[in-house]
Coordinates of C-alpha atoms and ligand atoms in Angstrom, one line a residue:
M1 CA 332.6 138.4 -54.1
N2 CA 332.4 135.3 -51.9
E3 CA 330.1 132.4 -52.3
L4 CA 327.5 133.9 -50.0
V5 CA 327.0 137.0 -52.1
N6 CA 325.4 137.0 -55.5
L7 CA 323.8 139.5 -57.8
E8 CA 320.3 138.7 -56.6
I9 CA 321.3 139.4 -52.9
L10 CA 323.0 142.6 -53.9
T11 CA 320.0 143.8 -56.1
K12 CA 317.5 143.0 -53.3
T13 CA 319.7 144.9 -50.8
F14 CA 319.9 148.0 -53.0
D15 CA 316.3 147.9 -54.0
G16 CA 315.4 147.8 -50.3
L17 CA 317.3 151.0 -49.5
P18 CA 315.2 154.1 -48.7
V19 CA 317.5 156.3 -50.8
G20 CA 318.0 156.3 -54.6
V21 CA 321.2 154.6 -55.8
G22 CA 322.3 154.6 -59.4
I23 CA 325.5 153.3 -61.1
F24 CA 326.7 155.0 -64.2
H25 CA 329.4 154.0 -66.7
I26 CA 331.5 156.8 -68.4
P27 CA 333.4 155.0 -71.1
D28 CA 334.9 158.2 -72.6
L29 CA 336.4 160.4 -69.9
E30 CA 336.7 163.3 -72.3
N31 CA 333.1 163.2 -73.4
I32 CA 329.8 163.3 -71.4
R33 CA 327.6 162.3 -74.4
D34 CA 328.1 158.6 -73.9
I35 CA 327.3 158.2 -70.2
R36 CA 325.3 155.0 -69.6
Y37 CA 322.9 153.7 -66.9
V38 CA 324.4 150.5 -65.5
Y39 CA 322.0 150.0 -62.6
M40 CA 319.3 152.1 -60.9
N41 CA 317.6 150.8 -57.7
K42 CA 313.9 150.8 -57.2
V43 CA 313.7 154.3 -55.7
V44 CA 315.4 155.9 -58.7
L45 CA 313.3 153.9 -61.2
Y46 CA 310.2 155.0 -59.3
E47 CA 311.3 158.7 -59.5
M48 CA 312.1 158.3 -63.2
K49 CA 308.8 156.5 -63.8
K50 CA 310.7 153.9 -65.8
S51 CA 311.1 150.1 -65.8
K52 CA 314.6 148.7 -65.5
E53 CA 314.3 147.4 -69.1
E54 CA 313.9 150.9 -70.3
V55 CA 317.0 152.1 -68.5
F56 CA 319.7 149.5 -67.7
G57 CA 322.4 149.6 -70.3
K58 CA 321.0 152.6 -72.1
S59 CA 322.7 155.9 -72.6
I60 CA 321.4 159.0 -70.9
L61 CA 321.1 160.7 -74.3
E62 CA 318.6 158.0 -75.3
V63 CA 316.5 157.9 -72.2
A64 CA 316.7 161.6 -70.9
P65 CA 318.1 163.8 -73.7
E66 CA 316.8 166.9 -71.9
A67 CA 319.6 166.5 -69.4
Y68 CA 321.9 167.9 -72.1
E69 CA 319.6 170.8 -72.7
H70 CA 320.0 173.0 -69.6
P71 CA 323.0 174.2 -67.6
G72 CA 321.9 172.3 -64.4
G73 CA 321.7 169.0 -66.2
L74 CA 325.1 169.5 -67.9
M75 CA 326.7 170.4 -64.6
V76 CA 325.5 167.1 -63.1
L77 CA 326.8 165.1 -66.1
E78 CA 330.2 167.0 -66.0
T79 CA 330.4 166.0 -62.3
Y80 CA 329.8 162.3 -63.1
K81 CA 332.7 162.6 -65.7
K82 CA 335.0 164.4 -63.3
V83 CA 334.5 161.9 -60.4
A84 CA 334.8 158.9 -62.8
A85 CA 338.1 160.3 -64.0
E86 CA 339.6 161.8 -60.8
G87 CA 338.1 159.7 -58.0
G88 CA 336.7 160.8 -54.7
E89 CA 333.2 162.1 -54.2
V90 CA 331.3 165.3 -54.8
N91 CA 328.3 166.5 -52.9
L92 CA 326.1 168.3 -55.3
G93 CA 323.8 169.5 -52.4
L94 CA 320.3 170.2 -53.5
V95 CA 319.6 169.7 -57.2
E96 CA 316.4 170.7 -58.9
Y97 CA 315.2 168.2 -61.6
S98 CA 312.4 169.1 -63.9
N99 CA 312.1 167.0 -67.0
H100 CA 309.4 164.8 -68.3
M101 CA 310.3 162.0 -65.8
V102 CA 311.5 163.6 -62.7
A103 CA 310.5 166.8 -60.9
G104 CA 311.5 168.1 -57.6
T105 CA 314.4 168.8 -55.2
Y106 CA 316.9 166.1 -54.6
E107 CA 319.9 165.8 -52.3
C108 CA 322.6 164.4 -54.6
S109 CA 326.1 163.1 -54.2
V110 CA 328.4 161.4 -56.7
H111 CA 331.1 158.8 -55.7
Q112 CA 333.7 157.0 -57.7
I113 CA 333.5 153.1 -57.7
Q114 CA 336.5 152.7 -60.0
K115 CA 337.8 154.5 -63.0
H116 CA 334.9 155.0 -65.5
Y117 CA 332.3 154.1 -62.9
V118 CA 330.4 156.3 -60.4
Y119 CA 327.5 155.7 -58.2
V120 CA 325.0 158.4 -57.4
M121 CA 322.9 158.8 -54.3
L122 CA 319.7 160.6 -54.4
R123 CA 317.2 161.6 -51.8
N124 CA 313.9 163.3 -52.8
V125 CA 313.6 166.2 -50.4
T126 CA 310.9 168.1 -52.2
E127 CA 308.3 167.6 -49.4
L128 CA 311.0 168.4 -46.8
E129 CA 312.0 171.6 -48.5
K130 CA 308.3 172.6 -48.9
A131 CA 307.7 171.9 -45.3
K132 CA 310.7 174.0 -44.4
N133 CA 309.3 176.9 -46.4
D134 CA 305.9 176.5 -44.9
L135 CA 307.4 176.4 -41.4
E136 CA 309.4 179.6 -42.1
I137 CA 306.2 181.4 -43.2
K138 CA 304.3 180.1 -40.1
N139 CA 307.2 181.2 -37.9
Q140 CA 307.1 184.7 -39.4
E141 CA 303.3 184.8 -38.9
L142 CA 303.7 183.7 -35.3
N143 CA 306.4 186.3 -34.7
Q144 CA 304.2 189.0 -36.2
F145 CA 301.3 187.8 -34.0
A146 CA 303.5 187.9 -30.9
M147 CA 304.7 191.4 -31.8
I148 CA 301.2 192.8 -32.5
A149 CA 299.7 191.2 -29.4
S150 CA 302.6 192.4 -27.2
H151 CA 302.5 195.8 -28.6
D152 CA 298.7 196.1 -28.1
L153 CA 299.0 194.7 -24.6
K154 CA 301.2 197.6 -23.6
E155 CA 298.5 200.1 -24.1
P156 CA 296.0 198.8 -21.3
L157 CA 299.0 198.1 -19.0
N158 CA 300.2 201.7 -19.4
S159 CA 296.6 202.9 -18.7
L160 CA 296.5 200.7 -15.6
S161 CA 299.8 202.2 -14.4
G162 CA 298.3 205.7 -14.8
V163 CA 295.1 204.7 -13.0
I164 CA 297.1 203.2 -10.1
Q165 CA 299.1 206.4 -9.8
L166 CA 296.0 208.6 -10.0
F167 CA 294.1 206.4 -7.5
R168 CA 297.0 206.7 -5.1
S169 CA 297.3 210.5 -5.3
E170 CA 293.5 211.0 -5.1
Y171 CA 292.8 208.8 -2.2
E172 CA 296.2 209.0 -0.4
E173 CA 294.8 210.2 3.0
K174 CA 291.9 207.7 3.0
L175 CA 294.0 204.6 2.3
D176 CA 295.1 202.5 5.2
D177 CA 298.4 200.5 5.2
Q178 CA 296.9 197.3 3.9
A179 CA 295.3 199.2 0.9
N180 CA 298.6 200.8 0.2
E181 CA 300.4 197.5 0.3
L182 CA 297.8 196.0 -2.1
L183 CA 298.3 198.9 -4.5
S184 CA 302.0 198.4 -4.4
F185 CA 301.6 194.7 -5.3
M186 CA 299.4 195.8 -8.2
S187 CA 301.9 198.3 -9.4
Q188 CA 304.8 195.9 -9.2
A189 CA 302.9 193.2 -11.1
N190 CA 302.0 195.7 -13.7
K191 CA 305.7 196.7 -14.1
R192 CA 306.8 193.1 -14.3
M193 CA 304.2 192.5 -17.0
L194 CA 305.4 195.5 -19.0
S195 CA 309.0 194.4 -18.7
V196 CA 308.1 190.9 -19.9
I197 CA 306.3 192.4 -22.9
N198 CA 309.3 194.6 -23.7
D199 CA 311.4 191.5 -23.6
I200 CA 309.2 189.8 -26.1
L201 CA 309.2 192.8 -28.3
D202 CA 313.0 193.0 -28.2
Y203 CA 313.3 189.3 -29.0
G204 CA 311.0 189.7 -32.0
R205 CA 313.0 192.7 -33.3
L206 CA 316.4 191.0 -33.1
G207 CA 318.0 191.0 -36.5
Q208 CA 315.1 192.7 -38.3
G209 CA 316.2 194.9 -41.2
K210 CA 319.8 194.6 -40.1
E211 CA 322.8 194.7 -42.4
L212 CA 325.9 192.6 -42.2
T213 CA 329.0 194.7 -41.4
T214 CA 332.6 194.2 -40.4
I215 CA 332.9 194.0 -36.7
D216 CA 336.1 194.4 -34.7
C217 CA 335.3 192.2 -31.7
S218 CA 338.1 193.9 -29.6
E219 CA 336.4 197.2 -30.1
V220 CA 333.0 195.7 -29.1
M221 CA 334.7 194.3 -25.9
E222 CA 336.2 197.8 -25.1
V223 CA 332.7 199.3 -25.2
I224 CA 331.3 196.6 -23.0
K225 CA 334.2 197.0 -20.5
Q226 CA 333.3 200.7 -20.3
D227 CA 329.6 200.0 -19.8
F228 CA 330.4 197.4 -17.1
T229 CA 333.0 199.5 -15.2
A230 CA 330.9 200.0 -12.1
K231 CA 329.6 196.4 -12.1
L232 CA 333.1 195.0 -12.5
S233 CA 334.4 196.9 -9.5
E234 CA 331.3 196.4 -7.4
T235 CA 331.6 192.6 -7.8
N236 CA 335.4 192.5 -7.8
T237 CA 335.3 190.8 -11.2
T238 CA 338.4 190.3 -13.3
L239 CA 337.6 190.3 -17.0
Q240 CA 340.3 188.8 -19.1
V241 CA 339.9 189.3 -22.9
G242 CA 342.2 187.5 -25.3
E243 CA 343.0 188.7 -28.8
L244 CA 339.8 188.8 -30.8
P245 CA 339.2 188.8 -34.5
I246 CA 337.4 191.0 -37.0
I247 CA 334.3 189.2 -38.2
K248 CA 331.3 189.7 -40.4
G249 CA 328.0 190.0 -38.5
Y250 CA 325.2 192.1 -37.2
K251 CA 327.0 194.6 -34.9
T252 CA 324.3 195.5 -32.3
E253 CA 323.4 191.9 -32.0
V254 CA 327.0 190.7 -31.5
R255 CA 327.5 193.3 -28.8
L256 CA 324.3 192.2 -27.1
L257 CA 325.5 188.6 -27.3
F258 CA 328.8 189.2 -25.6
Q259 CA 327.1 191.6 -23.1
N260 CA 324.5 189.0 -22.1
L261 CA 327.1 186.2 -21.6
I262 CA 329.4 188.4 -19.6
S263 CA 326.6 189.8 -17.5
N264 CA 325.4 186.2 -16.7
A265 CA 329.0 185.2 -15.9
I266 CA 329.2 187.9 -13.3
K267 CA 325.6 187.5 -12.0
F268 CA 325.8 183.8 -11.4
R269 CA 329.0 184.0 -9.3
R270 CA 329.6 182.0 -6.2
P271 CA 329.0 184.1 -3.1
D272 CA 332.5 183.8 -1.7
V273 CA 334.6 183.7 -4.9
A274 CA 335.6 186.8 -6.9
P275 CA 334.5 186.3 -10.5
I276 CA 337.1 185.7 -13.2
V277 CA 335.6 185.9 -16.6
K278 CA 337.7 185.0 -19.7
V279 CA 336.7 185.8 -23.3
S280 CA 338.7 184.0 -25.9
V281 CA 338.4 182.7 -29.5
E282 CA 339.7 179.8 -31.5
Q283 CA 339.7 179.3 -35.3
K284 CA 337.5 176.2 -35.4
N285 CA 334.3 175.8 -37.3
G286 CA 334.7 179.4 -38.4
W287 CA 335.3 181.4 -35.2
T288 CA 334.5 179.6 -31.9
F289 CA 334.2 182.1 -29.1
A290 CA 334.3 181.1 -25.4
V291 CA 333.0 183.0 -22.4
Q292 CA 334.3 181.2 -19.3
D293 CA 333.4 181.9 -15.7
N294 CA 334.2 180.4 -12.3
G295 CA 330.6 180.8 -11.0
I296 CA 327.9 178.5 -9.7
G297 CA 327.7 176.3 -12.8
I298 CA 324.7 174.6 -14.4
A299 CA 323.4 171.1 -13.8
E300 CA 323.6 168.7 -16.7
E301 CA 319.8 168.4 -17.1
H302 CA 319.3 172.1 -17.5
K303 CA 322.0 172.7 -20.1
D304 CA 319.7 172.7 -23.1
K305 CA 316.6 174.2 -21.5
I306 CA 318.3 177.5 -20.4
F307 CA 318.3 178.7 -24.0
N308 CA 314.5 178.7 -24.1
I309 CA 312.8 182.0 -23.6
F310 CA 311.7 182.7 -20.0
K311 CA 313.5 179.6 -18.7
R312 CA 315.1 180.4 -15.3
L313 CA 316.7 178.1 -12.8
H314 CA 316.5 180.5 -9.9
S315 CA 313.9 182.7 -8.3
E316 CA 313.8 186.4 -8.7
F317 CA 315.0 186.8 -5.1
E318 CA 318.1 184.7 -5.5
Y319 CA 319.3 186.2 -8.8
E320 CA 317.3 188.9 -10.6
G321 CA 316.4 188.5 -14.3
S322 CA 313.6 187.5 -16.6
G323 CA 315.1 184.5 -18.4
V324 CA 315.4 186.1 -21.9
G325 CA 319.1 186.7 -22.0
L326 CA 320.2 183.3 -23.3
A327 CA 317.1 183.1 -25.6
H328 CA 318.4 186.3 -27.1
C329 CA 321.9 184.8 -27.4
K330 CA 320.6 181.7 -29.1
K331 CA 318.5 183.8 -31.6
I332 CA 321.6 186.0 -32.4
V333 CA 323.8 183.0 -32.9
D334 CA 321.1 181.4 -35.1
L335 CA 321.0 184.7 -37.1
H336 CA 324.7 184.3 -37.8
K337 CA 324.2 180.6 -38.8
G338 CA 326.2 179.5 -35.8
K339 CA 325.8 177.2 -32.8
I340 CA 325.8 178.0 -29.1
L341 CA 326.3 175.5 -26.2
V342 CA 327.5 175.4 -22.7
E343 CA 329.9 173.2 -20.8
S344 CA 329.6 173.4 -17.1
E345 CA 330.4 171.9 -13.7
Q346 CA 328.3 172.8 -10.8
G347 CA 330.2 174.7 -8.2
V348 CA 333.2 175.1 -10.5
G349 CA 332.0 177.3 -13.4
S350 CA 330.6 177.4 -16.9
T351 CA 331.9 178.1 -20.4
F352 CA 329.5 179.3 -23.1
Y353 CA 330.8 178.5 -26.6
F354 CA 329.3 180.0 -29.8
T355 CA 330.4 179.8 -33.4
I356 CA 330.2 182.4 -36.2
P357 CA 331.1 181.3 -39.7
E358 CA 334.2 182.9 -41.1
D359 CA 332.7 184.0 -44.3
L360 CA 329.2 184.9 -43.2
A361 CA 328.5 186.8 -46.5
S362 CA 328.5 183.5 -48.3
A363 CA 327.0 181.4 -45.5
D364 CA 323.5 181.1 -47.1
L365 CA 321.7 183.5 -44.8
Ligands
ADP401 P1 318.3 185.4 -16.6 O1 319.8 185.7 -16.5 O2 317.5 186.6 -16.8 O3 317.8 184.5 -15.5 P2 319.1 183.9 -19.0 O4 318.3 183.5 -20.2 O5 320.2 184.8 -19.2 O6 318.1 184.5 -17.9 O7 319.6 182.6 -18.3 C1 318.7 181.5 -18.0 C2 319.2 180.8 -16.8 O8 320.4 180.1 -17.1 C3 319.6 181.6 -15.6 O9 318.4 181.9 -14.8 C4 320.6 180.8 -14.9 O10 320.0 179.8 -14.1 C5 321.3 180.0 -16.0 N1 322.6 180.6 -16.3 C6 322.8 181.5 -17.4 N2 324.1 181.9 -17.4 C7 324.8 181.2 -16.4 C8 326.1 181.2 -15.9 N3 327.1 181.9 -16.5 N4 326.4 180.4 -14.8 C9 325.4 179.7 -14.2 N5 324.1 179.7 -14.6 C10 323.8 180.5 -15.7

């Protein structure tokens, strides 16, 4: 310590922190029954509903004996002992406390200060966790609402299609060119609306009731190549696929993911440049896949928005599509607890990257 720092300054600093900080002394590194509170900042004392006089210098056994009475509490105390002995830090993740002083969910990490001493950082995330759960429920409700509404909307649209057809056949001779043209517009608008509704239904169904399986990505790519044979030759596209791994995931969704990205890579080609599409993978953050093209590219300001449903950068006349492809991709990658992003340069090409955790089965789905 230098002459500018004293205990009062340090105490005030720690008491002002928005997270809980507590220092523990573990005199006997073989035994967890004599762990002592050295210092707890205001946040921890508030959560414990105790004054510093009741805590500082006391043993946990005196102040909170129930910590020794359940496996969760013992695990935390064992961690204090281990870190005090071996050094480093341990992130305990979310810890549930429920004793007479503290109740709720805390994010907790333990760090060695020096041998026999650790400090613990605590953040009360009870409200946050509850909000997350509520949000999840609301999302499910919203999804259900969209599914029911879309499903019910199909019925009148199908009837309208039928009525248009009937009207056409009944009155064919009596209709002039203008009336026929107007009927065609109606029919096209009707078809577009049905196709948007089908897109919404597909989006909502992604990942529902699916099971994790082992997927050989090379096999998936073979199927896609077959399906795309005509498109590849029509557009003079070279599709280069590197060695791909066997992963854990949702098979139909993974196929759809590759298919959408490759289909876009071909669709958004430069008019005078034959498309070259490269699919590769790297073992980084689990598996990091890349689908690279030499197409028109995407402007910086649009890079995040294109993953939103129905977001398109071009008119139907320039490039056909409905703007759900990448929203599907994003949802599929989210289902796999991964991330998707794009790097791109306009007029040069784009690379879409997505990650899939290596051991998805234990990735907290
Ligand atoms: P769609 O292809 O039906 O328009 P997507 O959701 O698949 O919808 O893509 C959204 C938008 O992102 C596209 O309209 C396009 O502007 C842009 N985009 C997607 N992939 C590429 C790509 N490989 N190269 C350039 N632009 C792309």
